[in-house]
Coordinates of C-alpha atoms in Angstrom, one line a residue:
M978 CA 0.0 -0.1 0.0
S979 CA 3.0 2.2 0.8
D980 CA 3.4 2.0 -3.2
T981 CA 0.2 4.5 -3.9
P982 CA 1.1 8.1 -4.7
A983 CA -0.3 10.5 -2.8
P984 CA -3.3 12.3 -4.7
A985 CA -2.6 15.4 -7.1
R986 CA -4.1 18.4 -7.3
L987 CA -6.5 19.4 -10.2
S988 CA -4.8 21.3 -12.7
F989 CA -6.5 22.8 -16.0
R990 CA -5.2 19.6 -17.9
H991 CA -6.6 17.3 -15.6
W992 CA -10.2 19.2 -16.2
V993 CA -9.7 19.0 -20.2
E994 CA -8.3 15.2 -20.2
D995 CA -11.7 14.6 -17.9
R996 CA -14.2 16.3 -20.0
A997 CA -12.4 14.5 -23.4
E998 CA -13.0 11.3 -21.4
A999 CA -16.1 11.8 -20.4
A1000 CA -17.6 12.7 -23.9
I1001 CA -16.1 9.4 -25.5
F1002 CA -17.7 7.5 -22.8
R1003 CA -21.0 9.1 -23.0
A1004 CA -21.2 8.7 -26.8
I1005 CA -20.3 4.8 -26.2
L1006 CA -22.5 4.3 -23.2
A1007 CA -25.5 5.7 -25.7
L1008 CA -25.4 2.4 -27.7
P1009 CA -27.3 -0.5 -26.4
Y1010 CA -25.3 -2.7 -23.7
R1011 CA -24.6 -5.9 -26.1
R1012 CA -23.5 -3.5 -29.0
R1013 CA -21.7 -1.0 -26.8
I1014 CA -19.5 -3.9 -25.4
P1015 CA -18.2 -5.4 -29.2
A1016 CA -17.8 -1.8 -30.4
M1017 CA -15.3 -0.8 -27.4
G1018 CA -13.4 -4.2 -28.0
W1019 CA -13.1 -3.4 -31.7
F1020 CA -12.0 0.3 -30.9
S1021 CA -9.3 -1.0 -28.0
R1022 CA -8.0 -3.8 -30.3
T1023 CA -7.8 -1.9 -33.8
I1024 CA -6.7 1.6 -32.2
L1025 CA -5.6 1.8 -28.5
G1026 CA -3.5 -2.0 -28.6
P1027 CA -1.4 -0.6 -31.9
L1028 CA -0.7 2.6 -30.0
A1029 CA -0.1 2.0 -26.5
M1030 CA -0.2 -1.6 -25.8
N1031 CA 1.5 -3.8 -28.1
R1032 CA 5.2 -3.1 -27.2
R1033 CA 4.7 -3.9 -23.8
I1034 CA 2.5 -7.0 -24.3
K1035 CA 5.2 -8.3 -26.5
A1036 CA 8.0 -7.8 -24.3
N1037 CA 6.4 -9.3 -21.7
L1038 CA 5.4 -12.4 -24.1
A1039 CA 9.5 -12.9 -25.1
Y1040 CA 10.4 -12.8 -21.7
I1041 CA 7.9 -15.8 -20.7
F1042 CA 7.4 -17.4 -23.8
P1043 CA 10.7 -16.7 -26.0
D1044 CA 9.5 -19.1 -28.6
M1045 CA 5.9 -18.6 -28.9
P1046 CA 5.3 -18.3 -32.6
K1047 CA 4.6 -14.7 -34.2
A1048 CA 1.2 -15.6 -35.2
Q1049 CA 0.6 -16.5 -31.6
V1050 CA 1.9 -13.2 -30.2
K1051 CA -0.2 -11.4 -32.5
Q1052 CA -3.3 -13.1 -31.6
I1053 CA -2.3 -12.6 -28.0
C1054 CA -2.0 -8.8 -28.9
R1055 CA -5.3 -8.5 -30.1
D1056 CA -7.2 -10.6 -27.5
V1057 CA -5.6 -8.5 -24.6
A1058 CA -6.7 -5.1 -26.2
D1059 CA -10.1 -6.5 -27.0
N1060 CA -10.7 -7.5 -23.3
F1061 CA -9.5 -4.6 -22.0
G1062 CA -11.6 -2.4 -24.1
R1063 CA -14.8 -4.6 -23.1
S1064 CA -13.9 -4.5 -19.8
L1065 CA -13.4 -0.7 -19.7
I1066 CA -16.8 0.1 -21.1
E1067 CA -18.4 -2.5 -18.7
L1068 CA -16.9 -1.1 -16.0
H1069 CA -18.1 2.3 -16.8
S1070 CA -21.8 0.8 -17.5
G1071 CA -21.8 0.7 -14.0
A1072 CA -25.4 -0.6 -12.6
E1073 CA -26.3 -1.5 -16.0
F1074 CA -23.1 -4.3 -15.8
A1075 CA -24.1 -5.1 -12.4
R1076 CA -27.5 -6.2 -13.4
F1077 CA -26.4 -8.2 -16.3
V1078 CA -23.5 -10.0 -14.2
A1079 CA -26.3 -11.0 -11.5
T1080 CA -27.5 -13.3 -14.3
Q1081 CA -24.3 -15.1 -14.7
P1082 CA -23.9 -18.3 -12.5
L1083 CA -21.2 -18.9 -10.1
G1084 CA -19.7 -22.0 -9.8
G1085 CA -16.4 -24.0 -9.0
P1086 CA -15.5 -26.2 -6.0
G1087 CA -14.7 -23.6 -3.5
L1088 CA -18.5 -22.1 -3.7
A1089 CA -19.5 -24.1 -0.9
A1090 CA -16.4 -22.6 1.1
L1091 CA -17.9 -19.1 0.5
D1092 CA -21.6 -19.8 1.7
R1093 CA -20.2 -21.6 5.1
A1094 CA -17.8 -18.6 5.6
H1095 CA -20.8 -16.3 5.2
A1096 CA -23.0 -18.4 7.4
E1097 CA -20.4 -18.1 10.1
G1098 CA -19.4 -14.4 9.9
R1099 CA -16.0 -15.7 8.9
P1100 CA -13.8 -13.1 6.9
V1101 CA -12.5 -13.9 3.7
I1102 CA -9.8 -12.8 1.3
L1103 CA -10.6 -13.2 -2.3
A1104 CA -7.4 -13.6 -4.4
S1105 CA -8.2 -12.7 -8.1
A1106 CA -5.8 -10.9 -10.9
H1107 CA -6.3 -8.7 -13.7
Y1108 CA -8.1 -11.4 -15.6
G1109 CA -11.0 -11.7 -17.8
N1110 CA -13.2 -9.0 -15.8
Y1111 CA -12.3 -8.8 -11.9
D1112 CA -15.3 -6.6 -11.4
V1113 CA -17.8 -9.8 -12.3
L1114 CA -16.5 -11.4 -8.8
R1115 CA -17.7 -8.0 -7.0
A1116 CA -20.9 -7.7 -8.7
G1117 CA -21.7 -11.4 -8.8
L1118 CA -21.1 -12.2 -5.3
T1119 CA -23.0 -9.5 -3.9
A1120 CA -25.8 -10.4 -6.1
R1121 CA -25.7 -13.8 -4.4
G1122 CA -26.0 -11.8 -0.8
F1123 CA -22.2 -11.8 0.4
R1124 CA -20.9 -8.8 1.9
V1125 CA -18.0 -8.1 -0.8
G1126 CA -15.5 -5.1 -0.5
G1127 CA -12.8 -4.0 -3.0
L1128 CA -9.7 -2.4 -3.1
Y1129 CA -9.1 0.3 -5.7
R1130 CA -6.1 2.3 -6.9
P1131 CA -7.1 6.3 -6.8
L1132 CA -6.5 7.7 -10.4
S1133 CA -3.9 10.6 -10.7
N1134 CA -6.6 12.6 -12.2
P1135 CA -8.6 13.8 -9.3
A1136 CA -11.8 14.8 -11.9
A1137 CA -11.8 11.6 -13.2
N1138 CA -11.2 9.7 -10.1
K1139 CA -14.2 11.1 -8.8
R1140 CA -16.4 9.7 -11.9
Y1141 CA -14.5 6.6 -11.7
V1142 CA -15.3 6.2 -8.2
A1143 CA -18.9 6.9 -8.5
T1144 CA -19.3 4.4 -11.2
I1145 CA -17.7 1.3 -9.7
E1146 CA -19.4 2.2 -6.5
S1147 CA -22.8 1.7 -8.6
I1148 CA -21.5 -1.8 -9.3
A1149 CA -20.9 -2.7 -5.7
T1150 CA -19.8 -1.2 -2.2
P1151 CA -18.2 -0.8 -0.2
L1152 CA -14.8 -0.1 -1.9
F1153 CA -11.3 0.9 -0.1
P1154 CA -8.6 3.3 -1.7
R1155 CA -5.2 2.1 -1.6
G1156 CA -2.8 3.6 1.2
N1157 CA -3.4 5.0 4.6
E1158 CA -7.0 6.4 3.7
G1159 CA -8.7 3.3 3.4
L1160 CA -6.6 1.1 5.5
G1161 CA -9.0 1.6 8.8
A1162 CA -12.2 1.0 7.4
M1163 CA -10.9 -1.9 5.3
I1164 CA -9.4 -3.9 8.3
R1165 CA -12.9 -2.9 10.2
F1166 CA -14.7 -4.6 7.4
V1167 CA -12.3 -7.8 7.5
K1168 CA -12.6 -8.2 11.2
S1169 CA -16.7 -7.5 10.9
G1170 CA -16.9 -11.1 8.5
G1171 CA -16.4 -9.2 5.2
M1172 CA -15.1 -10.6 2.0
L1173 CA -12.2 -8.4 0.6
G1174 CA -11.1 -8.8 -2.9
F1175 CA -7.1 -8.3 -3.6
L1176 CA -5.5 -8.2 -6.9
G1177 CA -2.0 -9.5 -6.7
D1178 CA -0.9 -9.8 -9.9
Q1179 CA 1.4 -6.6 -10.3
H1180 CA 5.0 -5.8 -9.4
M1181 CA 5.0 -4.9 -5.9
A1182 CA 8.4 -2.9 -5.3
H1183 CA 8.7 -4.1 -1.4
G1184 CA 7.3 -7.3 -2.1
E1185 CA 8.7 -10.8 -2.1
M1186 CA 10.5 -12.4 -4.7
L1187 CA 8.5 -15.6 -6.0
D1188 CA 8.0 -17.6 -9.4
F1189 CA 5.1 -16.2 -11.5
L1190 CA 4.7 -17.9 -14.9
G1191 CA 8.0 -19.4 -14.3
K1192 CA 10.1 -16.1 -13.5
P1193 CA 11.0 -14.4 -10.5
A1194 CA 8.4 -11.5 -9.9
A1195 CA 8.2 -9.1 -6.8
S1196 CA 4.9 -10.3 -5.0
A1197 CA 2.7 -8.6 -2.6
T1198 CA 2.2 -10.8 0.5
S1199 CA -0.4 -8.9 2.2
A1200 CA -3.4 -11.3 1.3
A1201 CA -1.8 -13.9 2.8
K1202 CA -0.8 -11.8 6.1
M1203 CA -4.3 -10.8 6.7
A1204 CA -5.9 -14.4 5.8
L1205 CA -3.6 -15.5 8.9
K1206 CA -3.9 -12.6 11.1
Y1207 CA -7.7 -12.5 10.6
N1208 CA -8.5 -16.3 10.6
A1209 CA -9.9 -15.2 7.2
L1210 CA -10.5 -17.8 4.1
L1211 CA -7.9 -17.1 1.2
V1212 CA -9.7 -17.8 -1.7
P1213 CA -8.9 -17.8 -5.7
L1214 CA -11.5 -17.2 -8.1
Y1215 CA -11.8 -15.8 -11.5
A1216 CA -14.3 -14.4 -14.1
T1217 CA -13.3 -15.7 -17.6
R1218 CA -14.9 -14.2 -20.7
N1219 CA -16.4 -16.5 -22.7
P1220 CA -16.3 -16.5 -26.5
D1221 CA -19.3 -14.8 -27.2
G1222 CA -17.4 -11.6 -25.8
L1223 CA -20.3 -10.8 -23.1
T1224 CA -20.9 -13.6 -20.7
F1225 CA -18.6 -15.2 -18.2
T1226 CA -17.8 -18.1 -16.3
V1227 CA -17.1 -17.5 -13.0
E1228 CA -14.8 -20.2 -10.9
V1229 CA -14.4 -20.1 -7.3
E1230 CA -11.4 -22.4 -6.1
E1231 CA -10.9 -24.2 -3.2
P1232 CA -9.5 -21.9 -0.3
I1233 CA -5.4 -22.2 0.2
P1234 CA -4.8 -24.0 3.5
H1235 CA -3.2 -21.5 6.1
S1236 CA 0.7 -22.2 6.5
D1237 CA 2.9 -19.1 6.1
A1238 CA 2.5 -16.2 3.7
L1239 CA 5.3 -16.7 1.4
T1240 CA 3.9 -20.4 0.8
M1241 CA 0.5 -18.9 0.5
T1242 CA 1.3 -16.4 -1.8
Q1243 CA 3.4 -18.6 -4.1
A1244 CA -0.1 -20.8 -3.9
V1245 CA -2.0 -17.6 -5.5
N1246 CA 0.6 -17.0 -8.0
D1247 CA 0.5 -20.7 -8.9
S1248 CA -3.2 -20.3 -9.4
V1249 CA -2.8 -17.2 -11.4
S1250 CA -0.1 -18.5 -13.5
A1251 CA -2.6 -21.6 -14.5
K1252 CA -5.2 -19.5 -15.6
V1253 CA -3.2 -17.1 -17.6
R1254 CA -1.5 -20.2 -19.3
A1255 CA -4.9 -21.6 -20.1
H1256 CA -6.6 -18.3 -21.4
P1257 CA -3.3 -15.9 -22.2
G1258 CA -5.5 -13.6 -24.1
Q1259 CA -7.1 -12.7 -20.9
W1260 CA -4.5 -11.7 -18.7
F1261 CA -3.7 -7.7 -19.0
W1262 CA -0.1 -8.0 -20.2
V1263 CA 0.5 -4.5 -20.4
H1264 CA 1.7 -4.5 -16.5
R1265 CA 5.5 -4.5 -16.1
R1266 CA 5.1 -7.7 -13.7
W1267 CA 9.0 -8.3 -14.4
R1268 CA 10.9 -5.3 -14.2
H1269 CA 13.5 -7.1 -16.4
T1270 CA 11.5 -6.7 -19.7
A1271 CA 11.6 -3.6 -21.6

């Protein structure tokens, strides 16, 4: 959490950028839900991907899969950008997205453990990744009646951040900003028996070097430490986008047994790695997960 920068002051540039972004989103949101999602996917893979994503995706793929054929690399670049665009407009669809997700079935061998924890008032740490659309998890579990909280990283643009927070709060609440501001409320929520979502697949400057997709990666152990400290379940879960581009398969895995923070975090890394290997186009390869890449 100490990696979170202090919020910036609102500048004229921030205001202009926010108004431009808001105008673009208003235009796309004017489309019916089932048309706007593929439309934003097309825009992202055709325009945003080549301009801003593909270089980083290719560098990460070359580091992890040096022998991957060029045709497969090209397809993954397209798939990652497409999924990013779809996820972005789904998030900005707010309550409409939440209502759609509420119709998606939940499954997996760990779902019964979540039901028991909810009935017993036992805390749960939900471990996921920038994969598929992770906000499906918050919305879907909330629709099932669970108390689900999430962490978010405030945007550097204060105007955009205000709009962003209002949108994601319309999907499900509570939400806690990363850093000292949200720490106390987050801990109280967990101790009260809530379910808290973590996305632990980004580079953490002060993390532990653990294996991720076969390479050492600085990994946050905070989810495992919270599970141990508050006797919470640590449960990996994912929302995989289906071939139709609109619906999802939500799978809740078995809870990770309590041991020590390093062992449990490695188990989370292994779980995420398995999902990425199975569906490489659904993980956000744009992050600098390994600082060795260009």
